[in-house]
């Protein structure tokens, strides 16, 4: 599967990568040299068998077929993306064999590996109330800033964003050792800190109101199926993924910002300093309970999200 952005003014065709950043920075995959375009303005991400458009908290907004983008939008052939006065038409070509695939007898079989991973799930708390109370332009900037922070924080800590699902992000590390455990914990801390930064940058929304911008984070480790679930797209599937989503949903019930499983907690050096055992809890879809542990502080210092 191949995605292309075609500039309306010049006809130039730009082939999209798995993650293509659009903006005026020279580091962007799609460069738009216009001061009205933010340095990191928008993102086109390949996920779930297609390409999705995200605004990255840009000042002047990203538009899809004339409508401002306030959340992730799946692109279809012929869609027009607008940034200031610049327009790009999206085109999606047919499936193509990926270099990570193995072709046998004319059919392509995805290479699937079973491997231990660290899984992170983070979700915005109270998003429905936030989206109902906030004007579309402000919501687009808030959500865009969150998408951008997630992408940059997780990449900096060596993680891979598998996908964004509305107001939720799924990410993973494909090695499980002391370094990646530490990296995933740092990522959780930085994601919590990004909420404070986003709130501070939008005083018109959050100051003097009952609205908050906060997230829950869940961390787990386990063995998953990892590889090409469709041509040209890699993801991870398995019970540990489902469990991490269920664990994250407990952050509201247990009033904790960061929850980890017992399996994850046992890998944290000196875990007694940073964790609090919360016992075994039932989660939807599982017959057996799950050992739940709160991350109450971080190895580098106390967590802003400590309860």
JSON list of C-alpha atoms in Angstrom, two decimals, residues 7-230:
[
{"chain": "A", "resi": 7, "resn": "UNK", "atom": "CA", "xyz": [0.83, 19.47, -4.57]},
{"chain": "A", "resi": 8, "resn": "UNK", "atom": "CA", "xyz": [-2.03, 21.27, -6.29]},
{"chain": "A", "resi": 9, "resn": "UNK", "atom": "CA", "xyz": [0.10, 24.24, -7.40]},
{"chain": "A", "resi": 10, "resn": "UNK", "atom": "CA", "xyz": [3.10, 22.38, -8.85]},
{"chain": "A", "resi": 11, "resn": "UNK", "atom": "CA", "xyz": [1.86, 18.84, -9.42]},
{"chain": "A", "resi": 12, "resn": "UNK", "atom": "CA", "xyz": [4.81, 17.47, -7.43]},
{"chain": "A", "resi": 13, "resn": "UNK", "atom": "CA", "xyz": [4.13, 14.01, -6.02]},
{"chain": "A", "resi": 14, "resn": "UNK", "atom": "CA", "xyz": [5.52, 13.09, -2.61]},
{"chain": "A", "resi": 15, "resn": "UNK", "atom": "CA", "xyz": [5.46, 9.45, -1.50]},
{"chain": "A", "resi": 16, "resn": "UNK", "atom": "CA", "xyz": [4.43, 9.07, 2.12]},
{"chain": "A", "resi": 17, "resn": "UNK", "atom": "CA", "xyz": [6.47, 7.08, 4.63]},
{"chain": "A", "resi": 18, "resn": "UNK", "atom": "CA", "xyz": [5.01, 5.30, 7.66]},
{"chain": "A", "resi": 19, "resn": "UNK", "atom": "CA", "xyz": [5.11, 8.65, 9.49]},
{"chain": "A", "resi": 20, "resn": "UNK", "atom": "CA", "xyz": [5.31, 11.81, 7.39]},
{"chain": "A", "resi": 21, "resn": "UNK", "atom": "CA", "xyz": [5.52, 15.19, 9.13]},
{"chain": "A", "resi": 22, "resn": "UNK", "atom": "CA", "xyz": [4.27, 18.20, 7.17]},
{"chain": "A", "resi": 23, "resn": "UNK", "atom": "CA", "xyz": [5.57, 21.67, 8.03]},
{"chain": "A", "resi": 24, "resn": "UNK", "atom": "CA", "xyz": [8.05, 24.40, 7.26]},
{"chain": "A", "resi": 25, "resn": "UNK", "atom": "CA", "xyz": [10.99, 22.81, 9.12]},
{"chain": "A", "resi": 26, "resn": "UNK", "atom": "CA", "xyz": [13.73, 21.37, 6.92]},
{"chain": "A", "resi": 27, "resn": "UNK", "atom": "CA", "xyz": [13.46, 18.18, 8.99]},
{"chain": "A", "resi": 28, "resn": "UNK", "atom": "CA", "xyz": [9.90, 17.51, 7.78]},
{"chain": "A", "resi": 29, "resn": "UNK", "atom": "CA", "xyz": [9.20, 14.87, 5.16]},
{"chain": "A", "resi": 30, "resn": "UNK", "atom": "CA", "xyz": [6.83, 17.29, 3.39]},
{"chain": "A", "resi": 31, "resn": "UNK", "atom": "CA", "xyz": [8.22, 20.83, 3.51]},
{"chain": "A", "resi": 32, "resn": "UNK", "atom": "CA", "xyz": [5.94, 23.85, 3.07]},
{"chain": "A", "resi": 33, "resn": "UNK", "atom": "CA", "xyz": [8.04, 27.03, 3.08]},
{"chain": "A", "resi": 34, "resn": "UNK", "atom": "CA", "xyz": [5.44, 29.47, 4.37]},
{"chain": "A", "resi": 35, "resn": "UNK", "atom": "CA", "xyz": [5.56, 31.43, 7.66]},
{"chain": "A", "resi": 36, "resn": "UNK", "atom": "CA", "xyz": [1.84, 30.75, 8.15]},
{"chain": "A", "resi": 37, "resn": "UNK", "atom": "CA", "xyz": [2.66, 27.03, 8.35]},
{"chain": "A", "resi": 38, "resn": "UNK", "atom": "CA", "xyz": [3.97, 25.75, 11.68]},
{"chain": "A", "resi": 39, "resn": "UNK", "atom": "CA", "xyz": [7.37, 24.07, 11.89]},
{"chain": "A", "resi": 40, "resn": "UNK", "atom": "CA", "xyz": [5.64, 20.76, 12.64]},
{"chain": "A", "resi": 41, "resn": "UNK", "atom": "CA", "xyz": [2.17, 21.45, 11.33]},
{"chain": "A", "resi": 42, "resn": "UNK", "atom": "CA", "xyz": [0.53, 18.10, 10.57]},
{"chain": "A", "resi": 43, "resn": "UNK", "atom": "CA", "xyz": [1.28, 14.39, 10.38]},
{"chain": "A", "resi": 44, "resn": "UNK", "atom": "CA", "xyz": [0.16, 11.65, 8.02]},
{"chain": "A", "resi": 45, "resn": "UNK", "atom": "CA", "xyz": [0.54, 8.26, 9.70]},
{"chain": "A", "resi": 46, "resn": "UNK", "atom": "CA", "xyz": [0.15, 4.82, 8.14]},
{"chain": "A", "resi": 47, "resn": "UNK", "atom": "CA", "xyz": [-1.95, 2.60, 10.42]},
{"chain": "A", "resi": 48, "resn": "UNK", "atom": "CA", "xyz": [-4.91, 0.20, 10.39]},
{"chain": "A", "resi": 49, "resn": "UNK", "atom": "CA", "xyz": [-4.64, -0.48, 6.67]},
{"chain": "A", "resi": 50, "resn": "UNK", "atom": "CA", "xyz": [-4.73, 3.17, 5.62]},
{"chain": "A", "resi": 51, "resn": "UNK", "atom": "CA", "xyz": [-3.33, 6.66, 6.12]},
{"chain": "A", "resi": 52, "resn": "UNK", "atom": "CA", "xyz": [-4.54, 9.04, 8.82]},
{"chain": "A", "resi": 53, "resn": "UNK", "atom": "CA", "xyz": [-4.19, 12.81, 9.03]},
{"chain": "A", "resi": 54, "resn": "UNK", "atom": "CA", "xyz": [-3.37, 14.48, 12.37]},
{"chain": "A", "resi": 55, "resn": "UNK", "atom": "CA", "xyz": [-2.99, 18.16, 13.10]},
{"chain": "A", "resi": 56, "resn": "UNK", "atom": "CA", "xyz": [-0.01, 18.74, 15.44]},
{"chain": "A", "resi": 57, "resn": "UNK", "atom": "CA", "xyz": [-1.34, 21.71, 17.37]},
{"chain": "A", "resi": 58, "resn": "UNK", "atom": "CA", "xyz": [-0.67, 24.12, 14.52]},
{"chain": "A", "resi": 59, "resn": "UNK", "atom": "CA", "xyz": [-1.55, 27.78, 15.01]},
{"chain": "A", "resi": 60, "resn": "UNK", "atom": "CA", "xyz": [-3.53, 28.14, 11.77]},
{"chain": "A", "resi": 61, "resn": "UNK", "atom": "CA", "xyz": [-4.98, 24.65, 11.62]},
{"chain": "A", "resi": 62, "resn": "UNK", "atom": "CA", "xyz": [-5.02, 21.75, 9.17]},
{"chain": "A", "resi": 63, "resn": "UNK", "atom": "CA", "xyz": [-8.02, 21.26, 6.92]},
{"chain": "A", "resi": 64, "resn": "UNK", "atom": "CA", "xyz": [-9.45, 18.19, 5.20]},
{"chain": "A", "resi": 65, "resn": "UNK", "atom": "CA", "xyz": [-11.83, 18.94, 2.34]},
{"chain": "A", "resi": 66, "resn": "UNK", "atom": "CA", "xyz": [-12.38, 22.40, 3.82]},
{"chain": "A", "resi": 67, "resn": "UNK", "atom": "CA", "xyz": [-13.14, 21.27, 7.39]},
{"chain": "A", "resi": 68, "resn": "UNK", "atom": "CA", "xyz": [-10.72, 21.86, 10.25]},
{"chain": "A", "resi": 69, "resn": "UNK", "atom": "CA", "xyz": [-9.16, 18.67, 11.62]},
{"chain": "A", "resi": 70, "resn": "UNK", "atom": "CA", "xyz": [-9.88, 18.29, 15.35]},
{"chain": "A", "resi": 71, "resn": "UNK", "atom": "CA", "xyz": [-9.04, 14.56, 15.64]},
{"chain": "A", "resi": 72, "resn": "UNK", "atom": "CA", "xyz": [-7.41, 11.85, 13.56]},
{"chain": "A", "resi": 73, "resn": "UNK", "atom": "CA", "xyz": [-9.09, 11.47, 10.15]},
{"chain": "A", "resi": 74, "resn": "UNK", "atom": "CA", "xyz": [-8.66, 8.56, 7.78]},
{"chain": "A", "resi": 75, "resn": "UNK", "atom": "CA", "xyz": [-7.78, 9.67, 4.27]},
{"chain": "A", "resi": 76, "resn": "UNK", "atom": "CA", "xyz": [-9.41, 8.40, 1.11]},
{"chain": "A", "resi": 77, "resn": "UNK", "atom": "CA", "xyz": [-8.53, 8.84, -2.55]},
{"chain": "A", "resi": 78, "resn": "UNK", "atom": "CA", "xyz": [-9.12, 12.38, -3.75]},
{"chain": "A", "resi": 79, "resn": "UNK", "atom": "CA", "xyz": [-9.15, 14.00, -0.31]},
{"chain": "A", "resi": 80, "resn": "UNK", "atom": "CA", "xyz": [-7.65, 17.49, -0.24]},
{"chain": "A", "resi": 81, "resn": "UNK", "atom": "CA", "xyz": [-5.45, 18.56, 2.67]},
{"chain": "A", "resi": 82, "resn": "UNK", "atom": "CA", "xyz": [-5.18, 22.30, 3.21]},
{"chain": "A", "resi": 83, "resn": "UNK", "atom": "CA", "xyz": [-2.48, 24.21, 5.14]},
{"chain": "A", "resi": 84, "resn": "UNK", "atom": "CA", "xyz": [-2.82, 28.01, 4.81]},
{"chain": "A", "resi": 85, "resn": "UNK", "atom": "CA", "xyz": [-3.21, 28.48, 1.02]},
{"chain": "A", "resi": 86, "resn": "UNK", "atom": "CA", "xyz": [-1.40, 25.24, 0.17]},
{"chain": "A", "resi": 87, "resn": "UNK", "atom": "CA", "xyz": [-3.34, 22.19, -0.94]},
{"chain": "A", "resi": 88, "resn": "UNK", "atom": "CA", "xyz": [-2.32, 18.56, -1.34]},
{"chain": "A", "resi": 89, "resn": "UNK", "atom": "CA", "xyz": [-4.42, 15.87, -2.94]},
{"chain": "A", "resi": 90, "resn": "UNK", "atom": "CA", "xyz": [-4.14, 12.42, -1.36]},
{"chain": "A", "resi": 91, "resn": "UNK", "atom": "CA", "xyz": [-3.88, 9.33, -3.53]},
{"chain": "A", "resi": 92, "resn": "UNK", "atom": "CA", "xyz": [-3.58, 5.74, -2.32]},
{"chain": "A", "resi": 93, "resn": "UNK", "atom": "CA", "xyz": [-2.12, 3.14, -4.66]},
{"chain": "A", "resi": 94, "resn": "UNK", "atom": "CA", "xyz": [-2.73, -0.62, -4.55]},
{"chain": "A", "resi": 95, "resn": "UNK", "atom": "CA", "xyz": [-1.05, -3.16, -2.32]},
{"chain": "A", "resi": 96, "resn": "UNK", "atom": "CA", "xyz": [2.62, -3.89, -2.93]},
{"chain": "A", "resi": 97, "resn": "UNK", "atom": "CA", "xyz": [4.90, -6.55, -1.52]},
{"chain": "A", "resi": 98, "resn": "UNK", "atom": "CA", "xyz": [6.99, -5.21, 1.33]},
{"chain": "A", "resi": 99, "resn": "UNK", "atom": "CA", "xyz": [10.66, -6.04, 1.79]},
{"chain": "A", "resi": 100, "resn": "UNK", "atom": "CA", "xyz": [9.76, -7.57, 5.14]},
{"chain": "A", "resi": 101, "resn": "UNK", "atom": "CA", "xyz": [7.37, -10.04, 3.50]},
{"chain": "A", "resi": 102, "resn": "UNK", "atom": "CA", "xyz": [8.02, -13.48, 2.15]},
{"chain": "A", "resi": 103, "resn": "UNK", "atom": "CA", "xyz": [6.45, -14.41, -1.19]},
{"chain": "A", "resi": 104, "resn": "UNK", "atom": "CA", "xyz": [5.52, -18.03, -1.84]},
{"chain": "A", "resi": 105, "resn": "UNK", "atom": "CA", "xyz": [3.62, -19.42, -4.80]},
{"chain": "A", "resi": 106, "resn": "UNK", "atom": "CA", "xyz": [2.47, -16.00, -5.93]},
{"chain": "A", "resi": 107, "resn": "UNK", "atom": "CA", "xyz": [0.93, -15.09, -2.56]},
{"chain": "A", "resi": 108, "resn": "UNK", "atom": "CA", "xyz": [2.48, -12.94, 0.13]},
{"chain": "A", "resi": 109, "resn": "UNK", "atom": "CA", "xyz": [2.70, -14.24, 3.66]},
{"chain": "A", "resi": 110, "resn": "UNK", "atom": "CA", "xyz": [3.49, -11.83, 6.47]},
{"chain": "A", "resi": 111, "resn": "UNK", "atom": "CA", "xyz": [6.47, -12.64, 8.65]},
{"chain": "A", "resi": 112, "resn": "UNK", "atom": "CA", "xyz": [5.09, -12.94, 12.18]},
{"chain": "A", "resi": 113, "resn": "UNK", "atom": "CA", "xyz": [7.39, -13.14, 15.18]},
{"chain": "A", "resi": 114, "resn": "UNK", "atom": "CA", "xyz": [6.51, -14.04, 18.74]},
{"chain": "A", "resi": 115, "resn": "UNK", "atom": "CA", "xyz": [8.56, -11.83, 21.01]},
{"chain": "A", "resi": 116, "resn": "UNK", "atom": "CA", "xyz": [8.52, -10.29, 24.50]},
{"chain": "A", "resi": 117, "resn": "UNK", "atom": "CA", "xyz": [7.71, -6.58, 24.41]},
{"chain": "A", "resi": 118, "resn": "UNK", "atom": "CA", "xyz": [6.95, -3.67, 26.70]},
{"chain": "A", "resi": 119, "resn": "UNK", "atom": "CA", "xyz": [3.53, -2.17, 25.97]},
{"chain": "A", "resi": 120, "resn": "UNK", "atom": "CA", "xyz": [2.37, 1.35, 26.83]},
{"chain": "A", "resi": 121, "resn": "UNK", "atom": "CA", "xyz": [-1.22, 2.57, 26.53]},
{"chain": "A", "resi": 122, "resn": "UNK", "atom": "CA", "xyz": [-2.22, 6.14, 27.35]},
{"chain": "A", "resi": 123, "resn": "UNK", "atom": "CA", "xyz": [-5.67, 7.70, 27.13]},
{"chain": "A", "resi": 124, "resn": "UNK", "atom": "CA", "xyz": [-7.03, 11.19, 27.75]},
{"chain": "A", "resi": 125, "resn": "UNK", "atom": "CA", "xyz": [-9.29, 11.31, 30.81]},
{"chain": "A", "resi": 126, "resn": "UNK", "atom": "CA", "xyz": [-12.68, 12.97, 30.44]},
{"chain": "A", "resi": 127, "resn": "UNK", "atom": "CA", "xyz": [-12.26, 13.52, 26.72]},
{"chain": "A", "resi": 128, "resn": "UNK", "atom": "CA", "xyz": [-16.00, 13.52, 25.99]},
{"chain": "A", "resi": 129, "resn": "UNK", "atom": "CA", "xyz": [-16.62, 16.33, 28.47]},
{"chain": "A", "resi": 130, "resn": "UNK", "atom": "CA", "xyz": [-13.63, 18.24, 27.12]},
{"chain": "A", "resi": 131, "resn": "UNK", "atom": "CA", "xyz": [-14.78, 17.93, 23.50]},
{"chain": "A", "resi": 132, "resn": "UNK", "atom": "CA", "xyz": [-18.30, 19.08, 24.40]},
{"chain": "A", "resi": 133, "resn": "UNK", "atom": "CA", "xyz": [-17.09, 22.14, 26.32]},
{"chain": "A", "resi": 134, "resn": "UNK", "atom": "CA", "xyz": [-14.29, 23.40, 24.07]},
{"chain": "A", "resi": 135, "resn": "UNK", "atom": "CA", "xyz": [-14.58, 25.17, 20.72]},
{"chain": "A", "resi": 136, "resn": "UNK", "atom": "CA", "xyz": [-13.38, 23.19, 17.70]},
{"chain": "A", "resi": 137, "resn": "UNK", "atom": "CA", "xyz": [-10.37, 25.42, 17.00]},
{"chain": "A", "resi": 138, "resn": "UNK", "atom": "CA", "xyz": [-9.09, 25.17, 20.57]},
{"chain": "A", "resi": 139, "resn": "UNK", "atom": "CA", "xyz": [-9.77, 21.43, 20.72]},
{"chain": "A", "resi": 140, "resn": "UNK", "atom": "CA", "xyz": [-7.80, 20.93, 17.49]},
{"chain": "A", "resi": 141, "resn": "UNK", "atom": "CA", "xyz": [-4.76, 22.71, 18.96]},
{"chain": "A", "resi": 142, "resn": "UNK", "atom": "CA", "xyz": [-4.99, 20.78, 22.24]},
{"chain": "A", "resi": 143, "resn": "UNK", "atom": "CA", "xyz": [-5.33, 17.39, 20.58]},
{"chain": "A", "resi": 144, "resn": "UNK", "atom": "CA", "xyz": [-2.70, 18.22, 18.00]},
{"chain": "A", "resi": 145, "resn": "UNK", "atom": "CA", "xyz": [-0.23, 19.17, 20.72]},
{"chain": "A", "resi": 146, "resn": "UNK", "atom": "CA", "xyz": [-0.92, 15.88, 22.47]},
{"chain": "A", "resi": 147, "resn": "UNK", "atom": "CA", "xyz": [-0.41, 13.83, 19.30]},
{"chain": "A", "resi": 148, "resn": "UNK", "atom": "CA", "xyz": [2.84, 15.66, 18.63]},
{"chain": "A", "resi": 149, "resn": "UNK", "atom": "CA", "xyz": [4.12, 15.20, 22.19]},
{"chain": "A", "resi": 150, "resn": "UNK", "atom": "CA", "xyz": [3.28, 11.48, 22.15]},
{"chain": "A", "resi": 151, "resn": "UNK", "atom": "CA", "xyz": [5.12, 10.97, 18.85]},
{"chain": "A", "resi": 152, "resn": "UNK", "atom": "CA", "xyz": [8.23, 12.89, 19.96]},
{"chain": "A", "resi": 153, "resn": "UNK", "atom": "CA", "xyz": [8.42, 11.59, 23.54]},
{"chain": "A", "resi": 154, "resn": "UNK", "atom": "CA", "xyz": [8.03, 7.94, 22.59]},
{"chain": "A", "resi": 155, "resn": "UNK", "atom": "CA", "xyz": [10.52, 8.23, 19.73]},
{"chain": "A", "resi": 156, "resn": "UNK", "atom": "CA", "xyz": [13.05, 9.92, 22.04]},
{"chain": "A", "resi": 157, "resn": "UNK", "atom": "CA", "xyz": [12.74, 7.05, 24.52]},
{"chain": "A", "resi": 158, "resn": "UNK", "atom": "CA", "xyz": [13.17, 4.40, 21.82]},
{"chain": "A", "resi": 159, "resn": "UNK", "atom": "CA", "xyz": [9.53, 3.35, 21.65]},
{"chain": "A", "resi": 160, "resn": "UNK", "atom": "CA", "xyz": [7.39, 2.84, 18.57]},
{"chain": "A", "resi": 161, "resn": "UNK", "atom": "CA", "xyz": [3.89, 4.26, 18.25]},
{"chain": "A", "resi": 162, "resn": "UNK", "atom": "CA", "xyz": [1.76, 1.41, 16.92]},
{"chain": "A", "resi": 163, "resn": "UNK", "atom": "CA", "xyz": [-1.31, 3.57, 16.43]},
{"chain": "A", "resi": 164, "resn": "UNK", "atom": "CA", "xyz": [-3.45, 6.39, 17.70]},
{"chain": "A", "resi": 165, "resn": "UNK", "atom": "CA", "xyz": [-7.06, 5.44, 18.38]},
{"chain": "A", "resi": 166, "resn": "UNK", "atom": "CA", "xyz": [-8.95, 8.69, 18.82]},
{"chain": "A", "resi": 167, "resn": "UNK", "atom": "CA", "xyz": [-7.78, 10.01, 22.19]},
{"chain": "A", "resi": 168, "resn": "UNK", "atom": "CA", "xyz": [-5.62, 6.98, 22.95]},
{"chain": "A", "resi": 169, "resn": "UNK", "atom": "CA", "xyz": [-2.09, 5.91, 21.97]},
{"chain": "A", "resi": 170, "resn": "UNK", "atom": "CA", "xyz": [-0.61, 2.39, 21.80]},
{"chain": "A", "resi": 171, "resn": "UNK", "atom": "CA", "xyz": [3.18, 2.09, 21.79]},
{"chain": "A", "resi": 172, "resn": "UNK", "atom": "CA", "xyz": [5.79, -0.60, 22.41]},
{"chain": "A", "resi": 173, "resn": "UNK", "atom": "CA", "xyz": [9.45, -1.53, 22.84]},
{"chain": "A", "resi": 174, "resn": "UNK", "atom": "CA", "xyz": [10.66, -4.77, 21.23]},
{"chain": "A", "resi": 175, "resn": "UNK", "atom": "CA", "xyz": [13.30, -5.56, 23.84]},
{"chain": "A", "resi": 176, "resn": "UNK", "atom": "CA", "xyz": [12.72, -6.12, 27.54]},
{"chain": "A", "resi": 177, "resn": "UNK", "atom": "CA", "xyz": [15.70, -5.24, 29.72]},
{"chain": "A", "resi": 178, "resn": "UNK", "atom": "CA", "xyz": [16.67, -2.75, 32.41]},
{"chain": "A", "resi": 179, "resn": "UNK", "atom": "CA", "xyz": [17.32, 0.00, 29.88]},
{"chain": "A", "resi": 180, "resn": "UNK", "atom": "CA", "xyz": [13.97, -0.31, 28.09]},
{"chain": "A", "resi": 181, "resn": "UNK", "atom": "CA", "xyz": [12.10, -0.64, 31.39]},
{"chain": "A", "resi": 182, "resn": "UNK", "atom": "CA", "xyz": [13.71, 2.65, 32.44]},
{"chain": "A", "resi": 183, "resn": "UNK", "atom": "CA", "xyz": [12.94, 4.22, 29.04]},
{"chain": "A", "resi": 184, "resn": "UNK", "atom": "CA", "xyz": [9.26, 3.26, 29.21]},
{"chain": "A", "resi": 185, "resn": "UNK", "atom": "CA", "xyz": [8.98, 4.71, 32.73]},
{"chain": "A", "resi": 186, "resn": "UNK", "atom": "CA", "xyz": [10.62, 7.94, 31.56]},
{"chain": "A", "resi": 187, "resn": "UNK", "atom": "CA", "xyz": [8.14, 8.06, 28.68]},
{"chain": "A", "resi": 188, "resn": "UNK", "atom": "CA", "xyz": [5.24, 7.74, 31.13]},
{"chain": "A", "resi": 189, "resn": "UNK", "atom": "CA", "xyz": [6.67, 10.57, 33.25]},
{"chain": "A", "resi": 190, "resn": "UNK", "atom": "CA", "xyz": [7.18, 12.81, 30.22]},
{"chain": "A", "resi": 191, "resn": "UNK", "atom": "CA", "xyz": [3.67, 12.13, 28.93]},
{"chain": "A", "resi": 192, "resn": "UNK", "atom": "CA", "xyz": [2.27, 13.23, 32.29]},
{"chain": "A", "resi": 193, "resn": "UNK", "atom": "CA", "xyz": [4.43, 16.36, 32.19]},
{"chain": "A", "resi": 194, "resn": "UNK", "atom": "CA", "xyz": [3.20, 17.15, 28.69]},
{"chain": "A", "resi": 195, "resn": "UNK", "atom": "CA", "xyz": [-0.34, 17.46, 30.08]},
{"chain": "A", "resi": 196, "resn": "UNK", "atom": "CA", "xyz": [0.82, 20.27, 32.37]},
{"chain": "A", "resi": 197, "resn": "UNK", "atom": "CA", "xyz": [2.53, 21.97, 29.45]},
{"chain": "A", "resi": 198, "resn": "UNK", "atom": "CA", "xyz": [-0.52, 21.71, 27.22]},
{"chain": "A", "resi": 199, "resn": "UNK", "atom": "CA", "xyz": [-2.78, 23.07, 29.97]},
{"chain": "A", "resi": 200, "resn": "UNK", "atom": "CA", "xyz": [-0.36, 25.97, 30.57]},
{"chain": "A", "resi": 201, "resn": "UNK", "atom": "CA", "xyz": [-0.38, 26.79, 26.85]},
{"chain": "A", "resi": 202, "resn": "UNK", "atom": "CA", "xyz": [-4.19, 27.05, 26.80]},
{"chain": "A", "resi": 203, "resn": "UNK", "atom": "CA", "xyz": [-5.13, 29.27, 29.77]},
{"chain": "A", "resi": 204, "resn": "UNK", "atom": "CA", "xyz": [-8.26, 30.45, 27.95]},
{"chain": "A", "resi": 205, "resn": "UNK", "atom": "CA", "xyz": [-9.59, 26.89, 28.18]},
{"chain": "A", "resi": 206, "resn": "UNK", "atom": "CA", "xyz": [-8.30, 25.60, 31.51]},
{"chain": "A", "resi": 207, "resn": "UNK", "atom": "CA", "xyz": [-7.74, 28.59, 33.83]},
{"chain": "A", "resi": 208, "resn": "UNK", "atom": "CA", "xyz": [-10.77, 29.31, 35.99]},
{"chain": "A", "resi": 209, "resn": "UNK", "atom": "CA", "xyz": [-12.73, 26.32, 34.68]},
{"chain": "A", "resi": 210, "resn": "UNK", "atom": "CA", "xyz": [-13.43, 22.84, 35.95]},
{"chain": "A", "resi": 211, "resn": "UNK", "atom": "CA", "xyz": [-11.81, 21.36, 32.87]},
{"chain": "A", "resi": 212, "resn": "UNK", "atom": "CA", "xyz": [-8.56, 19.43, 33.15]},
{"chain": "A", "resi": 213, "resn": "UNK", "atom": "CA", "xyz": [-6.20, 17.91, 30.63]},
{"chain": "A", "resi": 214, "resn": "UNK", "atom": "CA", "xyz": [-4.92, 14.68, 32.12]},
{"chain": "A", "resi": 215, "resn": "UNK", "atom": "CA", "xyz": [-4.14, 11.15, 31.04]},
{"chain": "A", "resi": 216, "resn": "UNK", "atom": "CA", "xyz": [-3.91, 7.64, 32.38]},
{"chain": "A", "resi": 217, "resn": "UNK", "atom": "CA", "xyz": [-0.92, 5.46, 31.50]},
{"chain": "A", "resi": 218, "resn": "UNK", "atom": "CA", "xyz": [-0.57, 1.67, 31.69]},
{"chain": "A", "resi": 219, "resn": "UNK", "atom": "CA", "xyz": [2.61, -0.39, 31.28]},
{"chain": "A", "resi": 220, "resn": "UNK", "atom": "CA", "xyz": [2.84, -4.15, 30.87]},
{"chain": "A", "resi": 221, "resn": "UNK", "atom": "CA", "xyz": [5.27, -6.70, 29.48]},
{"chain": "A", "resi": 222, "resn": "UNK", "atom": "CA", "xyz": [4.48, -9.97, 27.77]},
{"chain": "A", "resi": 223, "resn": "UNK", "atom": "CA", "xyz": [4.93, -12.04, 24.64]},
{"chain": "A", "resi": 224, "resn": "UNK", "atom": "CA", "xyz": [2.95, -10.92, 21.58]},
{"chain": "A", "resi": 225, "resn": "UNK", "atom": "CA", "xyz": [2.68, -11.69, 17.89]},
{"chain": "A", "resi": 226, "resn": "UNK", "atom": "CA", "xyz": [4.60, -8.94, 16.14]},
{"chain": "A", "resi": 227, "resn": "UNK", "atom": "CA", "xyz": [4.96, -8.38, 12.42]},
{"chain": "A", "resi": 228, "resn": "UNK", "atom": "CA", "xyz": [3.13, -7.67, 9.19]},
{"chain": "A", "resi": 229, "resn": "UNK", "atom": "CA", "xyz": [-0.57, -8.02, 9.86]},
{"chain": "A", "resi": 230, "resn": "UNK", "atom": "CA", "xyz": [-1.23, -6.61, 6.40]}
]
